[in-house]
Structure formats: C-alpha cells, structure tokens
Short mmCIF file of C-alpha atoms in Angstrom, two decimals:
data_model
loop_
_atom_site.label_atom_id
_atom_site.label_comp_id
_atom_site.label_asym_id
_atom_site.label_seq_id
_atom_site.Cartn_x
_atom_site.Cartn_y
_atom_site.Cartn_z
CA UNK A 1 187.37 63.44 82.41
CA UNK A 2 183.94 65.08 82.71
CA UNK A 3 185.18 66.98 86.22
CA UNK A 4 188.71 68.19 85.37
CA UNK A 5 186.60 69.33 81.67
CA UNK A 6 184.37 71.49 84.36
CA UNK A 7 187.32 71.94 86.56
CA UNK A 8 189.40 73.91 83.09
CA UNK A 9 185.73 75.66 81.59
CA UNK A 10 185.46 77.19 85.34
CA UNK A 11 189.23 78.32 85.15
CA UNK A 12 189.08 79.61 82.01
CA UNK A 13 186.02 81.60 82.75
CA UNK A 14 187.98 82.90 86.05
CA UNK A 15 191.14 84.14 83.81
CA UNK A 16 188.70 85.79 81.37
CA UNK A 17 186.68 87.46 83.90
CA UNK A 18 190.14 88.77 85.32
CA UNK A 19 191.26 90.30 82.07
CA UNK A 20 187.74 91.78 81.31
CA UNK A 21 186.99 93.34 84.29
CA UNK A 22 190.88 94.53 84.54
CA UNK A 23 190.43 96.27 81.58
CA UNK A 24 187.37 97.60 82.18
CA UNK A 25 188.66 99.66 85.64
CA UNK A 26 191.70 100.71 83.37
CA UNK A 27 189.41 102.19 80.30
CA UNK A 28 187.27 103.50 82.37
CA UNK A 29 189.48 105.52 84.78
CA UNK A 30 191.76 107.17 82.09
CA UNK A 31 188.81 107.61 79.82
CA UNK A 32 187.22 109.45 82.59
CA UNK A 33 190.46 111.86 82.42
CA UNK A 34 190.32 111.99 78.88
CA UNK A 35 187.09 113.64 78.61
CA UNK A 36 187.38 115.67 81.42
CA UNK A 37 190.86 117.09 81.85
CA UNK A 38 192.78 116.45 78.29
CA UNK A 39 189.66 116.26 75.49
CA UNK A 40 187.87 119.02 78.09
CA UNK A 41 184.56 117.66 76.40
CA UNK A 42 181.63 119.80 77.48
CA UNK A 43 179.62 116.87 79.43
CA UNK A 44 177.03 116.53 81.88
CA UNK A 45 178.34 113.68 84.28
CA UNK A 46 174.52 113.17 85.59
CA UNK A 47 173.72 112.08 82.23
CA UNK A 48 176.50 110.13 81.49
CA UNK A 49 175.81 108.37 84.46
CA UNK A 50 172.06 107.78 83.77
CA UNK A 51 173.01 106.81 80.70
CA UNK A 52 175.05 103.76 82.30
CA UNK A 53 172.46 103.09 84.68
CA UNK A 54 169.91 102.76 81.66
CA UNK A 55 172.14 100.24 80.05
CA UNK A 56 172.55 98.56 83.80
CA UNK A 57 168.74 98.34 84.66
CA UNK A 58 167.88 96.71 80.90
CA UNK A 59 170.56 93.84 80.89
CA UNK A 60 170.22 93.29 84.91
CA UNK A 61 166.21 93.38 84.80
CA UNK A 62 166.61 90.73 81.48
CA UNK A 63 168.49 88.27 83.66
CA UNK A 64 166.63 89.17 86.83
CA UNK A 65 163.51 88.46 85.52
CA UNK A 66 163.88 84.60 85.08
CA UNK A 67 162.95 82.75 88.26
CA UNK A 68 165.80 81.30 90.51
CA UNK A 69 164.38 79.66 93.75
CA UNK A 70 167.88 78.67 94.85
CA UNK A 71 169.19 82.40 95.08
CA UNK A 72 166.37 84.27 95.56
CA UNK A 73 163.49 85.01 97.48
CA UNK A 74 161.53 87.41 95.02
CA UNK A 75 158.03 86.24 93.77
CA UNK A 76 156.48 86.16 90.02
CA UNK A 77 158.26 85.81 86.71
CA UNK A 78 158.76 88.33 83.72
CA UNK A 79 157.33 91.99 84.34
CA UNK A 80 155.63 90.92 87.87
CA UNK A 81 158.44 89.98 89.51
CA UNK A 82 160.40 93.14 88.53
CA UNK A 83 157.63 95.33 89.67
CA UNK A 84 158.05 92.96 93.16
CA UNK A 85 161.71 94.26 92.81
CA UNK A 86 161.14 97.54 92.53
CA UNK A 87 158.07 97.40 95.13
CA UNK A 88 160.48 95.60 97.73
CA UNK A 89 163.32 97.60 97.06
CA UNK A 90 163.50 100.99 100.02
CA UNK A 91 166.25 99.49 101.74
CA UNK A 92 168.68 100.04 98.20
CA UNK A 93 167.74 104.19 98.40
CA UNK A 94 170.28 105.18 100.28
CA UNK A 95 173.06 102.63 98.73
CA UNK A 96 171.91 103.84 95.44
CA UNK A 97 172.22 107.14 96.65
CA UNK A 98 176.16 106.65 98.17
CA UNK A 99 176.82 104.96 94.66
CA UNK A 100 175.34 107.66 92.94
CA UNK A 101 177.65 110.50 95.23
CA UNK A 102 180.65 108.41 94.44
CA UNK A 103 180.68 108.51 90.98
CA UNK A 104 179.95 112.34 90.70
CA UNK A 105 183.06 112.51 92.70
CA UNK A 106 185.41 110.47 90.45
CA UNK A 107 184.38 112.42 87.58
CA UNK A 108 185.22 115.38 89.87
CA UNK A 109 188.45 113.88 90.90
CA UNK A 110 189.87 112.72 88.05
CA UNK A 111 189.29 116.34 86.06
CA UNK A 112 191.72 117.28 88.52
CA UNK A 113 194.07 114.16 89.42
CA UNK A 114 195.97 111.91 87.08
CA UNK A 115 195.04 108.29 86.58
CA UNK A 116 197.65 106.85 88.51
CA UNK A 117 197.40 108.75 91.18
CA UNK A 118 193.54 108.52 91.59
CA UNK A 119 193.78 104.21 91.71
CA UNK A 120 196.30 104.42 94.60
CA UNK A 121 194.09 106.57 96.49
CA UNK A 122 191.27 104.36 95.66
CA UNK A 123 192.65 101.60 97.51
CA UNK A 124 192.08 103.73 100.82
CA UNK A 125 188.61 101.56 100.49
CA UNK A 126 190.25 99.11 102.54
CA UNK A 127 191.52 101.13 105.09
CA UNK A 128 187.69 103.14 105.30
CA UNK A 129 185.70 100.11 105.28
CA UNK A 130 187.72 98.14 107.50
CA UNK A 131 188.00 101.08 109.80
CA UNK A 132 183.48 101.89 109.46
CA UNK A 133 183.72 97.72 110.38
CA UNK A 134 184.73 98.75 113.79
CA UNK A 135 183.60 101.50 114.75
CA UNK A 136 180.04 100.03 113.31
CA UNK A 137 179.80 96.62 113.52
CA UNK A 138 182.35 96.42 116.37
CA UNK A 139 184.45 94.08 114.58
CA UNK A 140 187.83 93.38 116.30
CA UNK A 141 191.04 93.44 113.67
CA UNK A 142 194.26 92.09 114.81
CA UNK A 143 197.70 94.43 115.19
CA UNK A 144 198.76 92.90 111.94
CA UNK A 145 195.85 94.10 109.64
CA UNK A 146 196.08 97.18 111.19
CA UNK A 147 199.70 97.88 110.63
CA UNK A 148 198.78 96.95 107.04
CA UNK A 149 196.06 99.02 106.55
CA UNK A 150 198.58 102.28 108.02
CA UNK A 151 201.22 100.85 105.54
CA UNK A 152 198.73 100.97 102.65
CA UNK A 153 198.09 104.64 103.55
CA UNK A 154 201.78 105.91 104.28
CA UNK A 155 201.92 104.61 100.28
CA UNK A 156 199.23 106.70 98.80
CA UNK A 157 200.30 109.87 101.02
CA UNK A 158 204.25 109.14 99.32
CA UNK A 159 202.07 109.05 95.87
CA UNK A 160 200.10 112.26 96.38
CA UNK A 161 202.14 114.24 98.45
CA UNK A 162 205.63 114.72 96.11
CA UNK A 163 202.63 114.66 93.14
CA UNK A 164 201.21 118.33 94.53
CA UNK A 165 204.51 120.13 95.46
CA UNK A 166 204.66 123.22 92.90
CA UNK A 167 202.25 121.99 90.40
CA UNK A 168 201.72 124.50 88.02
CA UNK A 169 198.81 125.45 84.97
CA UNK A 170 200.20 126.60 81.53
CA UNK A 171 199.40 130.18 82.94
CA UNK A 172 201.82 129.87 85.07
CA UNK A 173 199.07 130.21 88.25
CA UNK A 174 199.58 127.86 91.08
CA UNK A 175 197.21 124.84 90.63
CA UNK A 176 198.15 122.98 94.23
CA UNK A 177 194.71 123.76 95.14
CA UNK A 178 192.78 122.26 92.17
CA UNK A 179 194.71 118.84 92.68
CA UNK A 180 194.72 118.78 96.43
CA UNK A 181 190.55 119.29 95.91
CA UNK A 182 190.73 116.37 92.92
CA UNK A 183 192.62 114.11 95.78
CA UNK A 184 189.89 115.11 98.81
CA UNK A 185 187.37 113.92 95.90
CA UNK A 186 188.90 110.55 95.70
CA UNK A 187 188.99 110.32 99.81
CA UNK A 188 185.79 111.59 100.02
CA UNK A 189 184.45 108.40 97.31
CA UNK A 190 186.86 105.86 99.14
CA UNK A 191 185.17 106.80 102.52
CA UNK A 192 181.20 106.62 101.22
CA UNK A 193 182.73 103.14 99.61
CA UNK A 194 183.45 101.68 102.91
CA UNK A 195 180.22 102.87 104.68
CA UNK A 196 178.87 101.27 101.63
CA UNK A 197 180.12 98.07 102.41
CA UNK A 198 178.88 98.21 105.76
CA UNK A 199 175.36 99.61 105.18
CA UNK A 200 175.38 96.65 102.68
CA UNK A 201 176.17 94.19 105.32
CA UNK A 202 174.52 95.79 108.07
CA UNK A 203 170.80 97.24 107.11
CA UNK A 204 170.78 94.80 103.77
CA UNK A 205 172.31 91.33 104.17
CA UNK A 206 170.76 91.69 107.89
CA UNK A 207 167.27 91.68 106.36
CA UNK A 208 167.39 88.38 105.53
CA UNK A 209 165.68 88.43 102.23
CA UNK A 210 167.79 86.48 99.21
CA UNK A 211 168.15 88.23 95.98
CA UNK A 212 170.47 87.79 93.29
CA UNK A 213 173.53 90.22 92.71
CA UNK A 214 171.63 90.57 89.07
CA UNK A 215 168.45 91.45 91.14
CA UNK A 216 170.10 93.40 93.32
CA UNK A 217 171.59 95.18 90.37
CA UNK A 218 167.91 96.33 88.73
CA UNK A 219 166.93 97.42 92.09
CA UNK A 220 170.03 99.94 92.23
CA UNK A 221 169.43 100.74 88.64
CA UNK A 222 166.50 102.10 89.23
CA UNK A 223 166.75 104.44 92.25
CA UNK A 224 169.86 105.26 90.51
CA UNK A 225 167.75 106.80 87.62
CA UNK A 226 165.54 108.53 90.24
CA UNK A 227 168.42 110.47 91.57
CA UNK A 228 170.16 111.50 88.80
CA UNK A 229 166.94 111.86 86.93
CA UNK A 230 166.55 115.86 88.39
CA UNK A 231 170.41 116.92 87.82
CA UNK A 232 169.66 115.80 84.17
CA UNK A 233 166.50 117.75 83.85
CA UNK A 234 167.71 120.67 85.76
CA UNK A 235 171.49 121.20 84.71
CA UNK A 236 173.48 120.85 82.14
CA UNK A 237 176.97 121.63 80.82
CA UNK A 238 178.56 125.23 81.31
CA UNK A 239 179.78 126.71 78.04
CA UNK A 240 183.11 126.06 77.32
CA UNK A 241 185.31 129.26 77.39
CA UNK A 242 187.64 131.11 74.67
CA UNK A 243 190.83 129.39 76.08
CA UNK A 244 189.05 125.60 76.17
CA UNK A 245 188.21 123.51 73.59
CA UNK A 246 185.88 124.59 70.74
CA UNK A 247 181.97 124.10 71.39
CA UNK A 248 180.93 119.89 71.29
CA UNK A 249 178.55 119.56 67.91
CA UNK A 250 175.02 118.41 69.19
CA UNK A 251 174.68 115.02 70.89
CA UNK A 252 177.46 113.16 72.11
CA UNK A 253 180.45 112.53 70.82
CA UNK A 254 181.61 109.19 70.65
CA UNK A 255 184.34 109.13 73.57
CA UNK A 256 180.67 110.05 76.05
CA UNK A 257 178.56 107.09 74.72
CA UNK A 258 181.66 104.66 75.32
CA UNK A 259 182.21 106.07 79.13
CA UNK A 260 178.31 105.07 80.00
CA UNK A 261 178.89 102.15 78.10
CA UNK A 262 181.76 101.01 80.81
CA UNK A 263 180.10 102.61 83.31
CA UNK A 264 176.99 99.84 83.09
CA UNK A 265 180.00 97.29 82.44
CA UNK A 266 181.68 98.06 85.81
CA UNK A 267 178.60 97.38 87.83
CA UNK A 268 177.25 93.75 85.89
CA UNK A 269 180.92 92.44 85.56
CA UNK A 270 180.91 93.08 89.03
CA UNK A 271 178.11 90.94 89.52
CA UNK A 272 179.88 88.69 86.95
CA UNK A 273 182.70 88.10 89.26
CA UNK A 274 180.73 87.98 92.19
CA UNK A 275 178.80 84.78 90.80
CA UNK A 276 181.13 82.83 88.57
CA UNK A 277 184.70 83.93 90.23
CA UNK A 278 185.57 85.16 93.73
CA UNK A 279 186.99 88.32 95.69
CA UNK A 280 190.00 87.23 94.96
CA UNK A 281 189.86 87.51 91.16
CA UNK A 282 188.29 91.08 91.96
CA UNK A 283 191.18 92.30 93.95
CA UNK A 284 193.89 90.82 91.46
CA UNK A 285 191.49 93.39 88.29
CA UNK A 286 191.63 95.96 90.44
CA UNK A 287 195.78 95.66 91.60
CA UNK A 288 196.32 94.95 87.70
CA UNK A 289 194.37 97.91 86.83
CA UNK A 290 196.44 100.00 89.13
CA UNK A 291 199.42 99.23 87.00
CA UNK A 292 197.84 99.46 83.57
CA UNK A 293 196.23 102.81 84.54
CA UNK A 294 199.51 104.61 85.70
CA UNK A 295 201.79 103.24 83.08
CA UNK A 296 199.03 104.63 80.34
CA UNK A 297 197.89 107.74 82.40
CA UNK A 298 201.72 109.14 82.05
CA UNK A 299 201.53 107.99 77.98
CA UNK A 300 201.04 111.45 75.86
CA UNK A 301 197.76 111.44 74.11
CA UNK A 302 197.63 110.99 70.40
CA UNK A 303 198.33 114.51 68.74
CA UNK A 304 200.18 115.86 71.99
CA UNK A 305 202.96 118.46 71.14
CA UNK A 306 206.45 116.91 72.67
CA UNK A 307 207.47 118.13 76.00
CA UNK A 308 209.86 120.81 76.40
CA UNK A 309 213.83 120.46 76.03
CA UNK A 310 215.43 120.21 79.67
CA UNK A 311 216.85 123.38 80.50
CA UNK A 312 220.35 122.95 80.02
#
C-alpha cells in the first residue's frame, strides 16, 4: 500500500508539474506580446529581465544553500557555500551570457511576431541542437531523425511563410520587413539554444564537478545580473510617440512586475521538472503550450474594436 501511495504522490506531482509549467510557457509568451506589441508599454526588457533573475537567484540560492552530498559536490553550508558557488562558477559566463542574448531576442521577436507563430519557430531548438551535436560533438543521427528534424522545419516555414505575404500596418505601409526581422529573432534564439545545450554538455557536464540544477540555477542568476546589470544602468526606455500609447505613470505597471515574475518561474520550474519529473513531461508543457498560445494569441484583447465587415 505504502509503494503504489508513493507510486500516485509521484504521479500526481508529474501531472501538476505538467499543467504548471504548461501554463507558465503560455502566460509568458503572449504576455510578452501583450506588453510589447498590443499594450505598447514603454519597458526596458534589461530590467525586466534582471528583475526575474533577482527573483531566480533568491529562491534558487534558499534551496541551494542546504547541503546535499548525494547531488553535489559544492563545500560549506548557508552563506559559505554560496560564496563557493559563485567563486567556482566561470565556466556558467558564457551560458549565462547565451541565456541572457536569448531572451533579449524573444522580447524582440515577439514585438514583431504573433504568439503562435513564435512557439512553432521555437521548436527549431531541436533541429539547431541536434544539428551543433554533430557538427560538435560528432554525434552520428540516423536517416530517420534526420528526416524528422527536416519535417519539423518544412512545418514552421508553412507557418511563417503564408503568415508574411502582404502583411500590412494600419498606415497602410508594408510591414513584411518588421515580421520577417521578429521571425530571424526567434531563429537567431533557437540557434544560441542549441549551442546552449551543447556548451552545457560539452565544457560543463565534461568538468566533472556535481551541482544541483537549484545550484546551478544561483550560479546563472548571478552572472545573469552582471550582464544585464550595465543595459539597466545605461539605457532605458525611448519615449513613446504621439501615435503610441500615452506615457506609462512612474514605476511599473502591473502587467511588467507579473512578466519578471514568470520569467524567474520559467527557469526554477525548469529545475522543478528536471528533478521531480522527466524530459518527457517538459516536452508534453512545451507541445501543450504551443496549442494554448496560438488558440489565445488569435483571441482579441479585452477592449479591442471588432474587425472590419468583409468586403462584400
């Protein structure tokens, strides 16, 4: 009784992990939109991002900071071992650096791209990391998995290519180029995501030191600060213009606090999955968000004037 008790609490965290973190890569994508392309909130994406990363490095250094000799090869307890973190953690620069360059891009991408559009292209991550796997690793991938990975992008070229044809601003101007620039954002993230994965398995997993994913976590956290640390100093929003939406009041609004909010949330439930569930219950969030995020990106926002009669 006491095993198939286990067996159903382990399930059941599975299935709630699933929904979470499903919801999470939904909200967060079209809220990204929202703010950028529909609300046209006056933001500063380095600081929305910091903000996140804040939020990351407190709960990931709290649950990094307890011992665990089975997972993890870092010394101390408390404060000392996350200053042995943070002393031991070069090798994470550049990952927190790719990390950092990908989400500037899907802020960029998705000011220009629908929702829907920018998950498909997303999945390209497959087809970029397995593709870095062998040109870097020199990892061999059957005929099969590579007819798969040319299916998966004939799909998103049928989603973006009918998307761009005559897409036109309320000026009337041609805006072909501002999309087709939103969709080279998204390649440009999907391709730093799959050297990620490599780099990761490569320069980091090779080192042979063991750290938790929650470690791991507070280590990117805070390099992440680092970098995004100067654009916050040294930038910050343009003012909107006449035809935009009227001037933000000072401090954030609401919509901004909630976007860092599930910006920290994608990376720990991340880690979440990573220790309690599988892959598996990754890729099912992330083909479930896929769904959720196009039916709801093509849903008219709340105050939206009703489209146009058809011409008769």
């Amino acid at each position: 009784a006491g095993v198939m008790t286990s067996a159903a609490g382990a399930a059941s965290l599975k299935a709630a992990i699933l929904v979470v973190l499903c919801l999470q890569n939904t909200a967060y994508t079209l809220l990204r939109r929202y703010a950028t392309a529909v609300a046209a909130i006056n933001l500063n994406a380095q600081a929305v991002l910091a903000a996140g990363e804040a939020i990351k490095l407190v709960v990931s250094g709290a649950v990094g900071s307890s011992p665990d000799p089975d997972s993890s090869d870092a010394v101390g307890t408390g404060l000392a071992r996350l200053v042995w973190l943070v002393a031991n953690s070069q090798k994470m620069f550049m990952l927190a650096a790719i990390y950092a360059a990908m989400n500037i891009l899907s802020f960029v991408s998705l000011k220009r791209v629908d929702a829907g559009t920018f998950t498909v292209c997303a999945q390209l991550k497959v087809l970029t990391t397995a593709t870095f796997s062998f040109v870097l690793l020199g990892r061999q991938l059957s005929l099969t998995k590579w007819r798969a990975l040319v299916g998966l992008m004939l799909s998103v070229i049928l989603v973006v290519h009918p998307a761009s044809q005559g897409k036109v601003v309320a000026d009337g101007s041609n805006d072909t180029f501002e999309y087709l620039l939103g969709v080279g954002a998204v390649l440009a993230e999907v391709s730093l995501s799959g050297f990620a994965s490599i780099y990761f398995e490569k320069v980091i997993k090779a080192s042979g030191q063991r750290l938790s994913i929650w470690e791991r976590n507070f280590q990117l956290a805070v390099w992440s600060l680092l970098l995004y640390a100067p654009f916050c100093l040294w930038s910050s929003p343009a003012p909107p213009s006449p035809a935009d939406a009227a001037p933000e009041p000072e401090g954030w609004p609401a919509v901004v606090w909630v976007l860092a909010v599930l910006g920290a949330g994608g990376g720990l439930l991340v880690a979440a999955t990573l220790k309690y569930a599988d892959s598996i219950t990754k890729t099912l969030a992330t083909a479930s968000a896929i769904v959720l995020s196009t039916v709801a990106g093509h849903a008219p926002p709340a105050g939206a004037p009703p489209p146009p009669p058809a011409p008769r």
